[in-house]
Amino acid sequence: MIKITQVLLVVFFLNSFSACTEGNKSDSGGLYPEKADSTNLPELLIFLEENQIANIVNEETTLQNGKKRMRGIKPVPQDFDDFRGDSLDEVYWNKMSVIEGDFRGASIRSARCSDGNFRKSDFRAADVRWSIFNGSTMDSANYEQSRLFHVKVSYADLSNSNFRGADMFGMEGHFTKMRNCDFSGALMKDSEFLD
């Protein structure tokens, strides 16, 4: 009698265990039907050759309305300005607006740009190290392959932005909105995003 009970107990245990693993397989197959595609991830800016950076910066782009951007003036930034490849280190653009601005390849190190509006701007291959954009509106922007090393974006809105291949090492954003962003291939070591 004891042997039959032990055998039935072992059979019951094995049956329940196999049912659990089969259920997990079907659930995970439904949640993740295909493996993630890791091909064509962009490289970090530090691994790009000079000619690759030049290709990004020199690519002709227009505004959403089809018009060409006007060259930006550092002391008086305006919406739709073109600052490609410019040196904007240590600029103080508090509460400034550069909507749809082009900052590709620009050096914007140690800048103070709090409470500004940089919606739909292009920061590809830009060097934005140690800058402060707290409280700024920066949604729908392109930060692909940019260097955002220790950038502060607390209380900023970065929703719908592209961070593919961006160097976000040490980036800090408390209460930052980052909905629907693409972080494929981004380096986010020591980044701090708290709610």
PDB file of C-alpha atoms in Angstrom:
ATOM      1  CA  MET A   1       0.000   0.000   0.000  1.00  0.00           C
ATOM      2  CA  ILE A   2       2.818   2.434   0.877  1.00  0.00           C
ATOM      3  CA  LYS A   3       4.697   1.622  -2.359  1.00  0.00           C
ATOM      4  CA  ILE A   4       1.601   2.257  -4.488  1.00  0.00           C
ATOM      5  CA  THR A   5       1.065   5.600  -2.732  1.00  0.00           C
ATOM      6  CA  GLN A   6       4.700   6.581  -3.295  1.00  0.00           C
ATOM      7  CA  VAL A   7       4.526   5.620  -6.989  1.00  0.00           C
ATOM      8  CA  LEU A   8       1.281   7.575  -7.466  1.00  0.00           C
ATOM      9  CA  LEU A   9       2.782  10.566  -5.677  1.00  0.00           C
ATOM     10  CA  VAL A  10       5.865  10.522  -7.959  1.00  0.00           C
ATOM     11  CA  VAL A  11       3.683  10.186 -11.097  1.00  0.00           C
ATOM     12  CA  PHE A  12       1.432  13.036  -9.936  1.00  0.00           C
ATOM     13  CA  PHE A  13       4.457  15.258  -9.194  1.00  0.00           C
ATOM     14  CA  LEU A  14       6.052  14.591 -12.598  1.00  0.00           C
ATOM     15  CA  ASN A  15       2.747  15.221 -14.383  1.00  0.00           C
ATOM     16  CA  SER A  16       2.204  18.553 -12.646  1.00  0.00           C
ATOM     17  CA  PHE A  17       5.826  19.597 -13.303  1.00  0.00           C
ATOM     18  CA  SER A  18       5.612  18.849 -17.038  1.00  0.00           C
ATOM     19  CA  ALA A  19       2.287  20.696 -17.269  1.00  0.00           C
ATOM     20  CA  CYS A  20       3.888  23.782 -15.715  1.00  0.00           C
ATOM     21  CA  THR A  21       6.793  23.823 -18.157  1.00  0.00           C
ATOM     22  CA  GLU A  22       4.513  23.289 -21.178  1.00  0.00           C
ATOM     23  CA  GLY A  23       2.269  26.148 -20.038  1.00  0.00           C
ATOM     24  CA  ASN A  24       5.266  28.454 -19.649  1.00  0.00           C
ATOM     25  CA  LYS A  25       6.511  27.611 -23.112  1.00  0.00           C
ATOM     26  CA  SER A  26       3.224  28.486 -24.757  1.00  0.00           C
ATOM     27  CA  ASP A  27       2.869  31.720 -22.754  1.00  0.00           C
ATOM     28  CA  SER A  28       6.362  32.946 -23.594  1.00  0.00           C
ATOM     29  CA  GLY A  29       5.873  31.930 -27.215  1.00  0.00           C
ATOM     30  CA  GLY A  30       2.772  34.129 -27.303  1.00  0.00           C
ATOM     31  CA  LEU A  31       4.457  37.109 -25.641  1.00  0.00           C
ATOM     32  CA  TYR A  32       7.652  36.962 -27.684  1.00  0.00           C
ATOM     33  CA  PRO A  33       6.830  35.239 -30.969  1.00  0.00           C
ATOM     34  CA  GLU A  34      10.101  36.291 -32.621  1.00  0.00           C
ATOM     35  CA  LYS A  35      13.552  36.928 -31.259  1.00  0.00           C
ATOM     36  CA  ALA A  36      14.688  40.540 -31.192  1.00  0.00           C
ATOM     37  CA  ASP A  37      16.561  41.700 -34.279  1.00  0.00           C
ATOM     38  CA  SER A  38      19.991  42.883 -33.166  1.00  0.00           C
ATOM     39  CA  THR A  39      21.347  43.487 -36.669  1.00  0.00           C
ATOM     40  CA  ASN A  40      22.028  47.002 -37.925  1.00  0.00           C
ATOM     41  CA  LEU A  41      22.395  48.511 -34.457  1.00  0.00           C
ATOM     42  CA  PRO A  42      24.264  51.818 -34.737  1.00  0.00           C
ATOM     43  CA  GLU A  43      27.731  52.109 -33.230  1.00  0.00           C
ATOM     44  CA  LEU A  44      28.532  54.541 -30.459  1.00  0.00           C
ATOM     45  CA  LEU A  45      29.952  57.901 -31.576  1.00  0.00           C
ATOM     46  CA  ILE A  46      33.424  57.095 -30.221  1.00  0.00           C
ATOM     47  CA  PHE A  47      33.686  54.158 -32.646  1.00  0.00           C
ATOM     48  CA  LEU A  48      32.777  56.155 -35.780  1.00  0.00           C
ATOM     49  CA  GLU A  49      35.392  57.230 -38.313  1.00  0.00           C
ATOM     50  CA  GLU A  50      35.706  60.910 -39.264  1.00  0.00           C
ATOM     51  CA  ASN A  51      34.141  60.310 -42.684  1.00  0.00           C
ATOM     52  CA  GLN A  52      31.130  58.569 -41.089  1.00  0.00           C
ATOM     53  CA  ILE A  53      30.554  61.558 -38.803  1.00  0.00           C
ATOM     54  CA  ALA A  54      30.966  63.916 -41.767  1.00  0.00           C
ATOM     55  CA  ASN A  55      28.337  61.942 -43.703  1.00  0.00           C
ATOM     56  CA  ILE A  56      25.865  62.325 -40.828  1.00  0.00           C
ATOM     57  CA  VAL A  57      26.551  66.059 -40.430  1.00  0.00           C
ATOM     58  CA  ASN A  58      26.621  66.939 -44.142  1.00  0.00           C
ATOM     59  CA  GLU A  59      23.457  65.041 -45.092  1.00  0.00           C
ATOM     60  CA  GLU A  60      20.977  67.573 -46.473  1.00  0.00           C
ATOM     61  CA  THR A  61      17.769  67.773 -44.440  1.00  0.00           C
ATOM     62  CA  THR A  62      14.874  70.206 -44.520  1.00  0.00           C
ATOM     63  CA  LEU A  63      12.251  71.374 -42.071  1.00  0.00           C
ATOM     64  CA  GLN A  64       8.925  69.541 -41.904  1.00  0.00           C
ATOM     65  CA  ASN A  65       7.410  72.173 -44.187  1.00  0.00           C
ATOM     66  CA  GLY A  66      10.128  71.486 -46.804  1.00  0.00           C
ATOM     67  CA  LYS A  67      12.060  74.742 -46.311  1.00  0.00           C
ATOM     68  CA  LYS A  68      15.800  74.916 -45.719  1.00  0.00           C
ATOM     69  CA  ARG A  69      17.114  75.886 -42.271  1.00  0.00           C
ATOM     70  CA  MET A  70      18.816  79.238 -41.758  1.00  0.00           C
ATOM     71  CA  ARG A  71      22.265  79.332 -40.149  1.00  0.00           C
ATOM     72  CA  GLY A  72      21.953  79.861 -36.381  1.00  0.00           C
ATOM     73  CA  ILE A  73      23.534  82.702 -34.422  1.00  0.00           C
ATOM     74  CA  LYS A  74      24.983  81.513 -31.095  1.00  0.00           C
ATOM     75  CA  PRO A  75      23.942  84.488 -28.893  1.00  0.00           C
ATOM     76  CA  VAL A  76      20.408  84.600 -30.362  1.00  0.00           C
ATOM     77  CA  PRO A  77      19.111  81.057 -31.001  1.00  0.00           C
ATOM     78  CA  GLN A  78      15.746  80.798 -32.761  1.00  0.00           C
ATOM     79  CA  ASP A  79      13.384  78.073 -33.883  1.00  0.00           C
ATOM     80  CA  PHE A  80      14.466  76.153 -37.014  1.00  0.00           C
ATOM     81  CA  ASP A  81      18.144  77.247 -36.757  1.00  0.00           C
ATOM     82  CA  ASP A  82      21.047  75.234 -38.189  1.00  0.00           C
ATOM     83  CA  PHE A  83      23.976  74.797 -35.773  1.00  0.00           C
ATOM     84  CA  ARG A  84      25.600  71.815 -37.542  1.00  0.00           C
ATOM     85  CA  GLY A  85      29.214  71.342 -36.446  1.00  0.00           C
ATOM     86  CA  ASP A  86      29.237  74.554 -34.390  1.00  0.00           C
ATOM     87  CA  SER A  87      31.028  75.016 -31.074  1.00  0.00           C
ATOM     88  CA  LEU A  88      28.304  75.803 -28.554  1.00  0.00           C
ATOM     89  CA  ASP A  89      30.343  74.907 -25.472  1.00  0.00           C
ATOM     90  CA  GLU A  90      29.189  76.605 -22.268  1.00  0.00           C
ATOM     91  CA  VAL A  91      26.230  78.399 -23.888  1.00  0.00           C
ATOM     92  CA  TYR A  92      23.648  79.794 -21.496  1.00  0.00           C
ATOM     93  CA  TRP A  93      20.295  79.329 -23.210  1.00  0.00           C
ATOM     94  CA  ASN A  94      17.922  79.420 -20.259  1.00  0.00           C
ATOM     95  CA  LYS A  95      14.261  79.384 -21.442  1.00  0.00           C
ATOM     96  CA  MET A  96      15.325  79.573 -25.118  1.00  0.00           C
ATOM     97  CA  SER A  97      13.407  77.900 -27.938  1.00  0.00           C
ATOM     98  CA  VAL A  98      15.077  76.107 -30.854  1.00  0.00           C
ATOM     99  CA  ILE A  99      12.234  73.939 -32.155  1.00  0.00           C
ATOM    100  CA  GLU A 100      13.315  71.699 -35.067  1.00  0.00           C
ATOM    101  CA  GLY A 101      16.913  72.859 -34.637  1.00  0.00           C
ATOM    102  CA  ASP A 102      19.773  71.026 -36.326  1.00  0.00           C
ATOM    103  CA  PHE A 103      22.656  70.283 -33.940  1.00  0.00           C
ATOM    104  CA  ARG A 104      24.278  67.403 -35.858  1.00  0.00           C
ATOM    105  CA  GLY A 105      27.973  67.176 -35.020  1.00  0.00           C
ATOM    106  CA  ALA A 106      27.811  70.241 -32.765  1.00  0.00           C
ATOM    107  CA  SER A 107      29.822  70.509 -29.560  1.00  0.00           C
ATOM    108  CA  ILE A 108      27.436  71.535 -26.774  1.00  0.00           C
ATOM    109  CA  ARG A 109      29.585  70.673 -23.758  1.00  0.00           C
ATOM    110  CA  SER A 110      28.822  72.134 -20.310  1.00  0.00           C
ATOM    111  CA  ALA A 111      25.840  74.079 -21.670  1.00  0.00           C
ATOM    112  CA  ARG A 112      23.063  75.455 -19.461  1.00  0.00           C
ATOM    113  CA  CYS A 113      19.787  75.087 -21.366  1.00  0.00           C
ATOM    114  CA  SER A 114      17.173  74.626 -18.631  1.00  0.00           C
ATOM    115  CA  ASP A 115      13.464  75.165 -19.297  1.00  0.00           C
ATOM    116  CA  GLY A 116      14.070  75.444 -23.047  1.00  0.00           C
ATOM    117  CA  ASN A 117      12.160  74.023 -25.991  1.00  0.00           C
ATOM    118  CA  PHE A 118      14.106  71.747 -28.342  1.00  0.00           C
ATOM    119  CA  ARG A 119      11.189  69.741 -29.790  1.00  0.00           C
ATOM    120  CA  LYS A 120      11.881  67.754 -32.954  1.00  0.00           C
ATOM    121  CA  SER A 121      15.546  68.808 -32.981  1.00  0.00           C
ATOM    122  CA  ASP A 122      18.315  66.696 -34.510  1.00  0.00           C
ATOM    123  CA  PHE A 123      21.255  65.953 -32.183  1.00  0.00           C
ATOM    124  CA  ARG A 124      22.796  63.088 -34.200  1.00  0.00           C
ATOM    125  CA  ALA A 125      26.560  62.761 -33.607  1.00  0.00           C
ATOM    126  CA  ALA A 126      26.467  65.798 -31.272  1.00  0.00           C
ATOM    127  CA  ASP A 127      28.746  66.040 -28.237  1.00  0.00           C
ATOM    128  CA  VAL A 128      26.448  67.148 -25.406  1.00  0.00           C
ATOM    129  CA  ARG A 129      28.615  66.169 -22.416  1.00  0.00           C
ATOM    130  CA  TRP A 130      28.051  67.652 -18.946  1.00  0.00           C
ATOM    131  CA  SER A 131      25.139  69.843 -20.084  1.00  0.00           C
ATOM    132  CA  ILE A 132      21.974  70.691 -18.168  1.00  0.00           C
ATOM    133  CA  PHE A 133      18.559  70.555 -19.847  1.00  0.00           C
ATOM    134  CA  ASN A 134      16.416  70.349 -16.682  1.00  0.00           C
ATOM    135  CA  GLY A 135      12.744  71.142 -17.302  1.00  0.00           C
ATOM    136  CA  SER A 136      13.206  71.385 -21.072  1.00  0.00           C
ATOM    137  CA  THR A 137      10.815  70.104 -23.723  1.00  0.00           C
ATOM    138  CA  MET A 138      12.893  67.830 -25.945  1.00  0.00           C
ATOM    139  CA  ASP A 139      10.326  65.359 -27.269  1.00  0.00           C
ATOM    140  CA  SER A 140      10.347  63.768 -30.736  1.00  0.00           C
ATOM    141  CA  ALA A 141      14.063  64.571 -31.083  1.00  0.00           C
ATOM    142  CA  ASN A 142      16.801  62.473 -32.680  1.00  0.00           C
ATOM    143  CA  TYR A 143      19.766  61.704 -30.388  1.00  0.00           C
ATOM    144  CA  GLU A 144      21.072  58.798 -32.480  1.00  0.00           C
ATOM    145  CA  GLN A 145      24.809  58.221 -31.913  1.00  0.00           C
ATOM    146  CA  SER A 146      25.118  61.365 -29.787  1.00  0.00           C
ATOM    147  CA  ARG A 147      27.290  61.668 -26.694  1.00  0.00           C
ATOM    148  CA  LEU A 148      25.012  62.469 -23.738  1.00  0.00           C
ATOM    149  CA  PHE A 149      27.669  61.808 -21.099  1.00  0.00           C
ATOM    150  CA  HIS A 150      26.474  63.020 -17.653  1.00  0.00           C
ATOM    151  CA  VAL A 151      23.694  65.184 -19.130  1.00  0.00           C
ATOM    152  CA  LYS A 152      21.016  66.273 -16.662  1.00  0.00           C
ATOM    153  CA  VAL A 153      17.408  66.162 -17.888  1.00  0.00           C
ATOM    154  CA  SER A 154      15.338  66.190 -14.688  1.00  0.00           C
ATOM    155  CA  TYR A 155      11.670  67.133 -15.199  1.00  0.00           C
ATOM    156  CA  ALA A 156      12.257  67.176 -18.982  1.00  0.00           C
ATOM    157  CA  ASP A 157      10.023  65.631 -21.653  1.00  0.00           C
ATOM    158  CA  LEU A 158      11.988  63.316 -23.977  1.00  0.00           C
ATOM    159  CA  SER A 159       9.016  61.254 -25.194  1.00  0.00           C
ATOM    160  CA  ASN A 160       9.021  59.737 -28.702  1.00  0.00           C
ATOM    161  CA  SER A 161      12.760  60.334 -29.108  1.00  0.00           C
ATOM    162  CA  ASN A 162      15.402  58.210 -30.812  1.00  0.00           C
ATOM    163  CA  PHE A 163      18.405  57.249 -28.645  1.00  0.00           C
ATOM    164  CA  ARG A 164      19.748  54.468 -30.909  1.00  0.00           C
ATOM    165  CA  GLY A 165      23.489  54.073 -30.302  1.00  0.00           C
ATOM    166  CA  ALA A 166      23.621  57.060 -27.935  1.00  0.00           C
ATOM    167  CA  ASP A 167      26.246  57.226 -25.178  1.00  0.00           C
ATOM    168  CA  MET A 168      24.033  57.954 -22.166  1.00  0.00           C
ATOM    169  CA  PHE A 169      26.706  57.138 -19.563  1.00  0.00           C
ATOM    170  CA  GLY A 170      25.821  58.802 -16.254  1.00  0.00           C
ATOM    171  CA  MET A 171      22.793  60.614 -17.672  1.00  0.00           C
ATOM    172  CA  GLU A 172      20.505  61.817 -14.885  1.00  0.00           C
ATOM    173  CA  GLY A 173      16.780  62.397 -15.173  1.00  0.00           C
ATOM    174  CA  HIS A 174      14.465  62.583 -12.188  1.00  0.00           C
ATOM    175  CA  PHE A 175      10.760  62.660 -13.081  1.00  0.00           C
ATOM    176  CA  THR A 176      11.668  62.670 -16.776  1.00  0.00           C
ATOM    177  CA  LYS A 177       9.111  61.565 -19.383  1.00  0.00           C
ATOM    178  CA  MET A 178      10.634  59.028 -21.773  1.00  0.00           C
ATOM    179  CA  ARG A 179       7.621  57.254 -23.271  1.00  0.00           C
ATOM    180  CA  ASN A 180       7.904  55.510 -26.662  1.00  0.00           C
ATOM    181  CA  CYS A 181      11.668  56.031 -26.970  1.00  0.00           C
ATOM    182  CA  ASP A 182      14.048  53.747 -28.876  1.00  0.00           C
ATOM    183  CA  PHE A 183      17.145  52.834 -26.830  1.00  0.00           C
ATOM    184  CA  SER A 184      18.479  50.137 -29.202  1.00  0.00           C
ATOM    185  CA  GLY A 185      22.243  49.843 -28.775  1.00  0.00           C
ATOM    186  CA  ALA A 186      22.411  52.773 -26.333  1.00  0.00           C
ATOM    187  CA  LEU A 187      25.013  52.748 -23.563  1.00  0.00           C
ATOM    188  CA  MET A 188      23.174  53.494 -20.315  1.00  0.00           C
ATOM    189  CA  LYS A 189      25.766  52.561 -17.701  1.00  0.00           C
ATOM    190  CA  ASP A 190      25.418  54.514 -14.427  1.00  0.00           C
ATOM    191  CA  SER A 191      22.374  56.357 -15.811  1.00  0.00           C
ATOM    192  CA  GLU A 192      19.820  57.391 -13.222  1.00  0.00           C
ATOM    193  CA  PHE A 193      16.158  57.820 -14.125  1.00  0.00           C
ATOM    194  CA  LEU A 194      13.945  58.021 -11.030  1.00  0.00           C
ATOM    195  CA  ASP A 195      10.252  58.655 -10.738  1.00  0.00           C
TER     196      ASP A 195
END
